[in-house]
PDB file of C-alpha atoms in Angstrom:
ATOM      1  CA  MET B   1     210.682-106.410  70.136  1.00 46.00           C
ATOM      2  CA  ALA B   2     208.726-103.609  71.814  1.00 47.00           C
ATOM      3  CA  ARG B   3     205.154-102.951  70.776  1.00 50.00           C
ATOM      4  CA  GLN B   4     204.733 -99.732  68.782  1.00 59.00           C
ATOM      5  CA  HIS B   5     202.199 -97.311  70.249  1.00 65.00           C
ATOM      6  CA  SER B   6     199.436 -95.693  68.232  1.00 86.00           C
ATOM      7  CA  VAL B   7     200.388 -92.001  68.178  1.00 90.00           C
ATOM      8  CA  LEU B   8     198.177 -89.162  66.937  1.00 92.00           C
ATOM      9  CA  ALA B   9     199.745 -85.712  66.535  1.00 94.00           C
ATOM     10  CA  ILE B  10     197.714 -82.522  66.769  1.00 94.00           C
ATOM     11  CA  VAL B  11     199.439 -79.504  65.209  1.00 96.00           C
ATOM     12  CA  LEU B  12     198.062 -76.122  66.257  1.00 94.00           C
ATOM     13  CA  ALA B  13     198.480 -73.917  63.177  1.00 92.00           C
ATOM     14  CA  GLY B  14     196.071 -71.077  63.846  1.00 82.00           C
ATOM     15  CA  GLY B  15     198.623 -68.424  64.757  1.00 78.00           C
ATOM     16  CA  GLU B  16     197.723 -64.944  63.584  1.00 79.00           C
ATOM     17  CA  GLY B  17     201.305 -63.722  63.855  1.00 80.00           C
ATOM     18  CA  LYS B  18     200.722 -60.058  64.696  1.00 82.00           C
ATOM     19  CA  ARG B  19     204.382 -59.524  65.600  1.00 87.00           C
ATOM     20  CA  LEU B  20     205.467 -60.735  62.144  1.00 83.00           C
ATOM     21  CA  HIS B  21     203.373 -58.214  60.269  1.00 85.00           C
ATOM     22  CA  PRO B  22     203.772 -57.437  57.296  1.00 89.00           C
ATOM     23  CA  LEU B  23     204.870 -61.054  56.631  1.00 85.00           C
ATOM     24  CA  THR B  24     201.517 -62.222  58.008  1.00 84.00           C
ATOM     25  CA  GLU B  25     199.403 -59.659  56.195  1.00 88.00           C
ATOM     26  CA  ASP B  26     198.113 -62.295  53.749  1.00 89.00           C
ATOM     27  CA  ARG B  27     198.843 -65.553  55.579  1.00 91.00           C
ATOM     28  CA  CYS B  28     198.916 -67.155  59.008  1.00 90.00           C
ATOM     29  CA  LYS B  29     202.180 -67.381  60.919  1.00 92.00           C
ATOM     30  CA  PRO B  30     202.811 -71.106  60.182  1.00 92.00           C
ATOM     31  CA  ALA B  31     202.567 -70.352  56.434  1.00 91.00           C
ATOM     32  CA  VAL B  32     205.294 -67.680  56.440  1.00 92.00           C
ATOM     33  CA  PRO B  33     208.002 -68.661  53.919  1.00 92.00           C
ATOM     34  CA  PHE B  34     211.354 -69.803  55.264  1.00 89.00           C
ATOM     35  CA  GLY B  35     214.433 -70.569  53.195  1.00 88.00           C
ATOM     36  CA  GLY B  36     212.791 -70.299  49.797  1.00 86.00           C
ATOM     37  CA  ARG B  37     210.230 -73.051  49.289  1.00 87.00           C
ATOM     38  CA  TYR B  38     209.625 -74.029  52.916  1.00 93.00           C
ATOM     39  CA  ARG B  39     207.149 -72.698  55.470  1.00 93.00           C
ATOM     40  CA  ILE B  40     207.466 -72.439  59.259  1.00 93.00           C
ATOM     41  CA  VAL B  41     205.011 -75.363  59.634  1.00 95.00           C
ATOM     42  CA  ASP B  42     207.454 -77.628  57.775  1.00 95.00           C
ATOM     43  CA  PHE B  43     209.701 -77.827  60.839  1.00 95.00           C
ATOM     44  CA  VAL B  44     207.106 -79.570  62.998  1.00 96.00           C
ATOM     45  CA  LEU B  45     205.756 -81.738  60.152  1.00 96.00           C
ATOM     46  CA  SER B  46     209.259 -82.881  59.213  1.00 95.00           C
ATOM     47  CA  ASN B  47     210.094 -83.666  62.843  1.00 95.00           C
ATOM     48  CA  LEU B  48     206.902 -85.710  63.224  1.00 95.00           C
ATOM     49  CA  VAL B  49     207.399 -87.747  60.052  1.00 93.00           C
ATOM     50  CA  ASN B  50     211.105 -88.300  60.768  1.00 93.00           C
ATOM     51  CA  SER B  51     210.104 -89.532  64.241  1.00 93.00           C
ATOM     52  CA  GLY B  52     207.765 -92.125  62.749  1.00 91.00           C
ATOM     53  CA  ILE B  53     204.521 -90.280  63.508  1.00 92.00           C
ATOM     54  CA  PHE B  54     202.319 -90.503  60.419  1.00 91.00           C
ATOM     55  CA  ARG B  55     198.863 -89.678  61.822  1.00 91.00           C
ATOM     56  CA  ILE B  56     198.725 -85.882  61.920  1.00 93.00           C
ATOM     57  CA  ILE B  57     195.814 -83.465  62.321  1.00 94.00           C
ATOM     58  CA  VAL B  58     196.516 -79.781  61.596  1.00 95.00           C
ATOM     59  CA  LEU B  59     194.084 -77.303  63.201  1.00 94.00           C
ATOM     60  CA  THR B  60     193.947 -73.945  61.395  1.00 92.00           C
ATOM     61  CA  GLN B  61     192.201 -70.628  61.956  1.00 89.00           C
ATOM     62  CA  PHE B  62     193.482 -67.278  60.621  1.00 86.00           C
ATOM     63  CA  LYS B  63     194.091 -66.731  56.881  1.00 89.00           C
ATOM     64  CA  SER B  64     194.727 -70.416  56.370  1.00 91.00           C
ATOM     65  CA  GLN B  65     194.372 -70.827  52.591  1.00 93.00           C
ATOM     66  CA  SER B  66     198.080 -70.582  51.739  1.00 92.00           C
ATOM     67  CA  LEU B  67     198.882 -72.999  54.590  1.00 93.00           C
ATOM     68  CA  ILE B  68     196.266 -75.480  53.387  1.00 94.00           C
ATOM     69  CA  ARG B  69     197.565 -75.245  49.812  1.00 94.00           C
ATOM     70  CA  HIS B  70     201.176 -75.729  50.944  1.00 93.00           C
ATOM     71  CA  ILE B  71     200.369 -78.833  53.012  1.00 94.00           C
ATOM     72  CA  GLN B  72     198.157 -80.357  50.314  1.00 92.00           C
ATOM     73  CA  ARG B  73     200.782 -79.887  47.603  1.00 91.00           C
ATOM     74  CA  GLY B  74     203.943 -80.510  49.589  1.00 89.00           C
ATOM     75  CA  TRP B  75     203.026 -83.121  52.201  1.00 89.00           C
ATOM     76  CA  GLN B  76     201.406 -86.054  50.466  1.00 81.00           C
ATOM     77  CA  MET B  77     201.737 -89.126  52.642  1.00 72.00           C
ATOM     78  CA  SER B  78     202.580 -92.575  51.345  1.00 68.00           C
ATOM     79  CA  GLY B  79     198.977 -93.642  50.881  1.00 70.00           C
ATOM     80  CA  ARG B  80     199.451 -96.466  53.361  1.00 73.00           C
ATOM     81  CA  ALA B  81     196.626 -97.121  55.787  1.00 70.00           C
ATOM     82  CA  GLY B  82     197.027 -94.958  58.866  1.00 75.00           C
ATOM     83  CA  HIS B  83     199.350 -92.434  57.203  1.00 83.00           C
ATOM     84  CA  PHE B  84     197.676 -89.048  56.810  1.00 88.00           C
ATOM     85  CA  ILE B  85     197.823 -85.321  57.361  1.00 91.00           C
ATOM     86  CA  GLU B  86     194.301 -84.003  57.864  1.00 91.00           C
ATOM     87  CA  ILE B  87     193.746 -80.246  57.767  1.00 92.00           C
ATOM     88  CA  VAL B  88     190.841 -79.006  59.899  1.00 91.00           C
ATOM     89  CA  PRO B  89     189.753 -75.360  59.511  1.00 87.00           C
ATOM     90  CA  ALA B  90     188.163 -73.545  62.467  1.00 84.00           C
ATOM     91  CA  GLN B  91     184.442 -74.342  62.504  1.00 78.00           C
ATOM     92  CA  MET B  92     182.946 -72.880  65.731  1.00 71.00           C
ATOM     93  CA  ARG B  93     181.672 -76.322  66.739  1.00 68.00           C
ATOM     94  CA  ARG B  94     180.843 -75.444  70.360  1.00 67.00           C
ATOM     95  CA  GLY B  95     179.247 -72.025  70.471  1.00 69.00           C
ATOM     96  CA  PRO B  96     179.373 -68.843  68.412  1.00 76.00           C
ATOM     97  CA  HIS B  97     183.080 -68.092  68.906  1.00 74.00           C
ATOM     98  CA  TRP B  98     186.306 -68.922  67.119  1.00 80.00           C
ATOM     99  CA  TYR B  99     189.043 -70.614  69.091  1.00 82.00           C
ATOM    100  CA  ARG B 100     189.931 -68.783  72.287  1.00 83.00           C
ATOM    101  CA  GLY B 101     193.405 -70.221  72.586  1.00 84.00           C
ATOM    102  CA  SER B 102     195.200 -73.523  72.150  1.00 86.00           C
ATOM    103  CA  GLY B 103     193.173 -75.444  74.721  1.00 87.00           C
ATOM    104  CA  ASP B 104     189.895 -74.300  73.191  1.00 88.00           C
ATOM    105  CA  ALA B 105     191.050 -75.349  69.715  1.00 89.00           C
ATOM    106  CA  ILE B 106     191.556 -78.875  71.028  1.00 90.00           C
ATOM    107  CA  TYR B 107     188.302 -78.807  73.020  1.00 88.00           C
ATOM    108  CA  GLN B 108     186.257 -77.721  70.001  1.00 87.00           C
ATOM    109  CA  ASN B 109     187.675 -80.641  68.018  1.00 87.00           C
ATOM    110  CA  LEU B 110     187.272 -83.436  70.574  1.00 86.00           C
ATOM    111  CA  ASP B 111     184.956 -85.241  68.157  1.00 85.00           C
ATOM    112  CA  ILE B 112     187.822 -85.533  65.669  1.00 82.00           C
ATOM    113  CA  LEU B 113     190.106 -86.909  68.370  1.00 79.00           C
ATOM    114  CA  GLY B 114     187.443 -89.490  69.162  1.00 78.00           C
ATOM    115  CA  ALA B 115     187.220 -90.498  65.504  1.00 76.00           C
ATOM    116  CA  GLU B 116     191.006 -90.956  65.268  1.00 73.00           C
ATOM    117  CA  PRO B 117     191.906 -92.492  68.611  1.00 68.00           C
ATOM    118  CA  GLY B 118     195.488 -92.889  69.647  1.00 72.00           C
ATOM    119  CA  GLU B 119     197.094 -94.430  72.684  1.00 81.00           C
ATOM    120  CA  ILE B 120     199.285 -91.345  72.791  1.00 87.00           C
ATOM    121  CA  ILE B 121     198.132 -87.908  71.643  1.00 88.00           C
ATOM    122  CA  CYS B 122     200.869 -85.316  71.123  1.00 92.00           C
ATOM    123  CA  VAL B 123     200.100 -81.620  70.731  1.00 93.00           C
ATOM    124  CA  PHE B 124     202.553 -79.360  68.902  1.00 94.00           C
ATOM    125  CA  GLY B 125     202.634 -75.726  67.848  1.00 91.00           C
ATOM    126  CA  ALA B 126     203.185 -75.117  64.145  1.00 90.00           C
ATOM    127  CA  ASP B 127     204.918 -71.806  64.587  1.00 83.00           C
ATOM    128  CA  HIS B 128     207.786 -72.464  67.004  1.00 74.00           C
TER     129      HIS B 128
END
């Protein structure tokens, strides 16, 4: 039997969604409703969980409260050790600026990646 790798998923969910205005007037792009009770972010989260990836960090930025609420209420993991979805709001950790793109969002959160090491780190967009 093959050894299972330790996989950590980073989901970039800071999209402002200017092209979806007015849908993004009060929420970030990943939190835009889709099909009734779902949000755009549910596609990537569902794909991760259905692929057996249960260690997920979601990086947020713009108007993230409805996204945070949706994930907290709708995506409760099993409670087993190593199964989690951690939501990390933008915190300007390295300098006086918010994230300046996807790469900078990861760079500013390298300390979190170090605290949750994985043999494989996968980065996904929450709004595709």
